[in-house]
Short mmCIF file of C-alpha atoms in Angstrom, two decimals:
data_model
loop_
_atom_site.label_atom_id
_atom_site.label_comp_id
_atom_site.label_asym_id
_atom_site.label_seq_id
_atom_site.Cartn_x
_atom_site.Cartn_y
_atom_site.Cartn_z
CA UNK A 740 10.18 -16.34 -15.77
CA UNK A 741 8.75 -13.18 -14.15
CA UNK A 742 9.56 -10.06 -15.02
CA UNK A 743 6.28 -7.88 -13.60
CA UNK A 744 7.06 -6.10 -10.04
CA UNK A 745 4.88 -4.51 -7.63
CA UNK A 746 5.10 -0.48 -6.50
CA UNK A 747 3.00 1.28 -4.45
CA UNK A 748 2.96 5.19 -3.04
CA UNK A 749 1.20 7.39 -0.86
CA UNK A 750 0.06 10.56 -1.15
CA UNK A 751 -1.51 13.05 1.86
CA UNK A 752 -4.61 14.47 -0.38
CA UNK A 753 -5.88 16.74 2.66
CA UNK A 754 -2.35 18.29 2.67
CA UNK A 755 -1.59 18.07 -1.20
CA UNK A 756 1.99 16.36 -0.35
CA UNK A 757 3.56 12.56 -0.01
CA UNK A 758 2.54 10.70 3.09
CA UNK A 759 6.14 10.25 4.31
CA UNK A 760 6.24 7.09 7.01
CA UNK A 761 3.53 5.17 6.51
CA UNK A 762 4.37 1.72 7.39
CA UNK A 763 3.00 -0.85 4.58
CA UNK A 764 2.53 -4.82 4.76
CA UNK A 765 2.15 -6.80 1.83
CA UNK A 766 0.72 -10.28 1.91
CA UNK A 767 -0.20 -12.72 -0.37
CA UNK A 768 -3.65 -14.40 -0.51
CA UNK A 769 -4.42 -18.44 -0.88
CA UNK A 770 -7.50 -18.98 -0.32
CA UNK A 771 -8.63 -17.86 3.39
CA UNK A 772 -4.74 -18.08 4.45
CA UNK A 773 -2.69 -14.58 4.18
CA UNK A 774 0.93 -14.77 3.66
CA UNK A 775 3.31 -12.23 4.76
CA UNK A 776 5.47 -11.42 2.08
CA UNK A 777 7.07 -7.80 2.58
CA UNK A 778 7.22 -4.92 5.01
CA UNK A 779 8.66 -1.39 4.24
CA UNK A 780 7.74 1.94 5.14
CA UNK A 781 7.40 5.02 2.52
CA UNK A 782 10.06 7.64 2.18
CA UNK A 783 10.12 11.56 2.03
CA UNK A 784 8.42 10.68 -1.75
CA UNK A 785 5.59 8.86 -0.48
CA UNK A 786 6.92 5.98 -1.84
CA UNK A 787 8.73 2.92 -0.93
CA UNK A 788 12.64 3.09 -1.62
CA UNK A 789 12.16 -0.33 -3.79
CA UNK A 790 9.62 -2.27 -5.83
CA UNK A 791 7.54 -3.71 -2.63
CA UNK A 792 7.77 -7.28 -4.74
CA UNK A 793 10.67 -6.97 -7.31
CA UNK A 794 10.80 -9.00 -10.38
CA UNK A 795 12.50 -11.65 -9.07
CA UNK A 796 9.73 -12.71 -5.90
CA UNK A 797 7.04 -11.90 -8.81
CA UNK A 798 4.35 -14.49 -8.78
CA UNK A 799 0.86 -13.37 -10.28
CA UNK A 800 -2.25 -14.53 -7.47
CA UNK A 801 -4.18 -12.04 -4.96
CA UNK A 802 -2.30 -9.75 -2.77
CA UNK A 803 -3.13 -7.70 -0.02
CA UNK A 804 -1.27 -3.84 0.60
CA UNK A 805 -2.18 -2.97 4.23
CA UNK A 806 -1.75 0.37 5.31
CA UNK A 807 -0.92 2.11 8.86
CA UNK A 808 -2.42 5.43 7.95
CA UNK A 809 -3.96 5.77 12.02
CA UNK A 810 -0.47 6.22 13.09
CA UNK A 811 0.69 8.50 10.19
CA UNK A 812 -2.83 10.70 11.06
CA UNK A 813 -1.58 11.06 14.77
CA UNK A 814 1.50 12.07 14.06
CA UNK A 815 0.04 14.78 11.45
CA UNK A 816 -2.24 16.16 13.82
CA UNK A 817 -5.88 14.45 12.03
CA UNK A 818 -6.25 11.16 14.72
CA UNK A 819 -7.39 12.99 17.77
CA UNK A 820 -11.13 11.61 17.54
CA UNK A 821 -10.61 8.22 19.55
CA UNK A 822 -11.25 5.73 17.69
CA UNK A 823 -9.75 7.42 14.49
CA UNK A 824 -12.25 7.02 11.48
CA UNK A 825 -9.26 5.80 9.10
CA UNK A 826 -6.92 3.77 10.91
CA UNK A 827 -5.79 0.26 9.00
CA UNK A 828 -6.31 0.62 5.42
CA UNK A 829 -6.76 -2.81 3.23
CA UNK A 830 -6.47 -2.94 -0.41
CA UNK A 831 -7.19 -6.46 -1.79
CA UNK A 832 -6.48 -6.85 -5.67
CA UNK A 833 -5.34 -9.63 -8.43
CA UNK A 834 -2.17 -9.44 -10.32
CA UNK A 835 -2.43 -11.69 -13.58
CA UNK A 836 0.43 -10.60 -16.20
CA UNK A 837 3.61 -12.08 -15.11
CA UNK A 838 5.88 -9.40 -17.00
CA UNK A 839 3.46 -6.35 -15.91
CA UNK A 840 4.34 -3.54 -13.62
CA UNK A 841 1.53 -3.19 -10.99
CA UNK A 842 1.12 0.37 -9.05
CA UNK A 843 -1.18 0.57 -6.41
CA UNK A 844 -1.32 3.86 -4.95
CA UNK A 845 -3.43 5.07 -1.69
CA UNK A 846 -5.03 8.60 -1.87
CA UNK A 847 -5.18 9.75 1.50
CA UNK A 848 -6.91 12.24 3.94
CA UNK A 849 -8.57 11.97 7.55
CA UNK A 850 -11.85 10.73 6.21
CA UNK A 851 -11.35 8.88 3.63
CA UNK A 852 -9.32 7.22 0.61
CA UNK A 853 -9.05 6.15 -3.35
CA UNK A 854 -6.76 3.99 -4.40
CA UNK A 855 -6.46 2.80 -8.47
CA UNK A 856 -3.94 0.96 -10.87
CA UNK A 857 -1.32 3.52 -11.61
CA UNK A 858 1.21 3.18 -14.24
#
């Protein structure tokens, strides 16, 4: 049985604060096919109010985070340049340990972005 989960965050790097609002999709990859497996949004942390895959829909395979960081840089004043620079932010990677805690977090400013495996 699964026991690893899935977190994520975001945090505003050009500001130095949490990206509060960022709408984030997670999907899971087979092959060419993407599955839809979670939506959620992050809080005034940066961070989603739950594990974005909890222990009990843990499966280790590819995933997919996508982030809407175009509409969180409009509404912070960075997105006026039409078409933004950053707008949809992918972040393919492979979970393998099925009693692991993943973290994925986005560093984020107008012009570009890091992500890594947190702890």
């Amino acid at each position: 049985m699964a026991t690893g989960y899935l977190t994520t965050h975001v945090l505003d790097t050009a500001r130095g604060m949490p990206a509060a609002g960022i709408g984030i999709t997670l999907f899971r990859i087979d092959g060419d096919t993407r599955h839809e497996v979670a939506r959620t949004r992050t809080n005034a942390d940066g961070r989603t109010d739950a594990p974005i895959l909890p222990a009990e829909a843990f499966s280790p395979g590819v995933y997919e985070l996508v982030f809407d960081a175009g509409a969180y840089l409009d509404r912070e004043g960075d997105g006026a340049a039409q078409p933004r620079f950053l707008d949809v932010i992918p972040i393919r990677f492979g979970m393998s340990d099925p009693t692991a805690h993943y973290h994925v977090p986005l560093l984020l400013s107008p012009y570009g972005y890091s992500t890594y495996r947190g702890s």
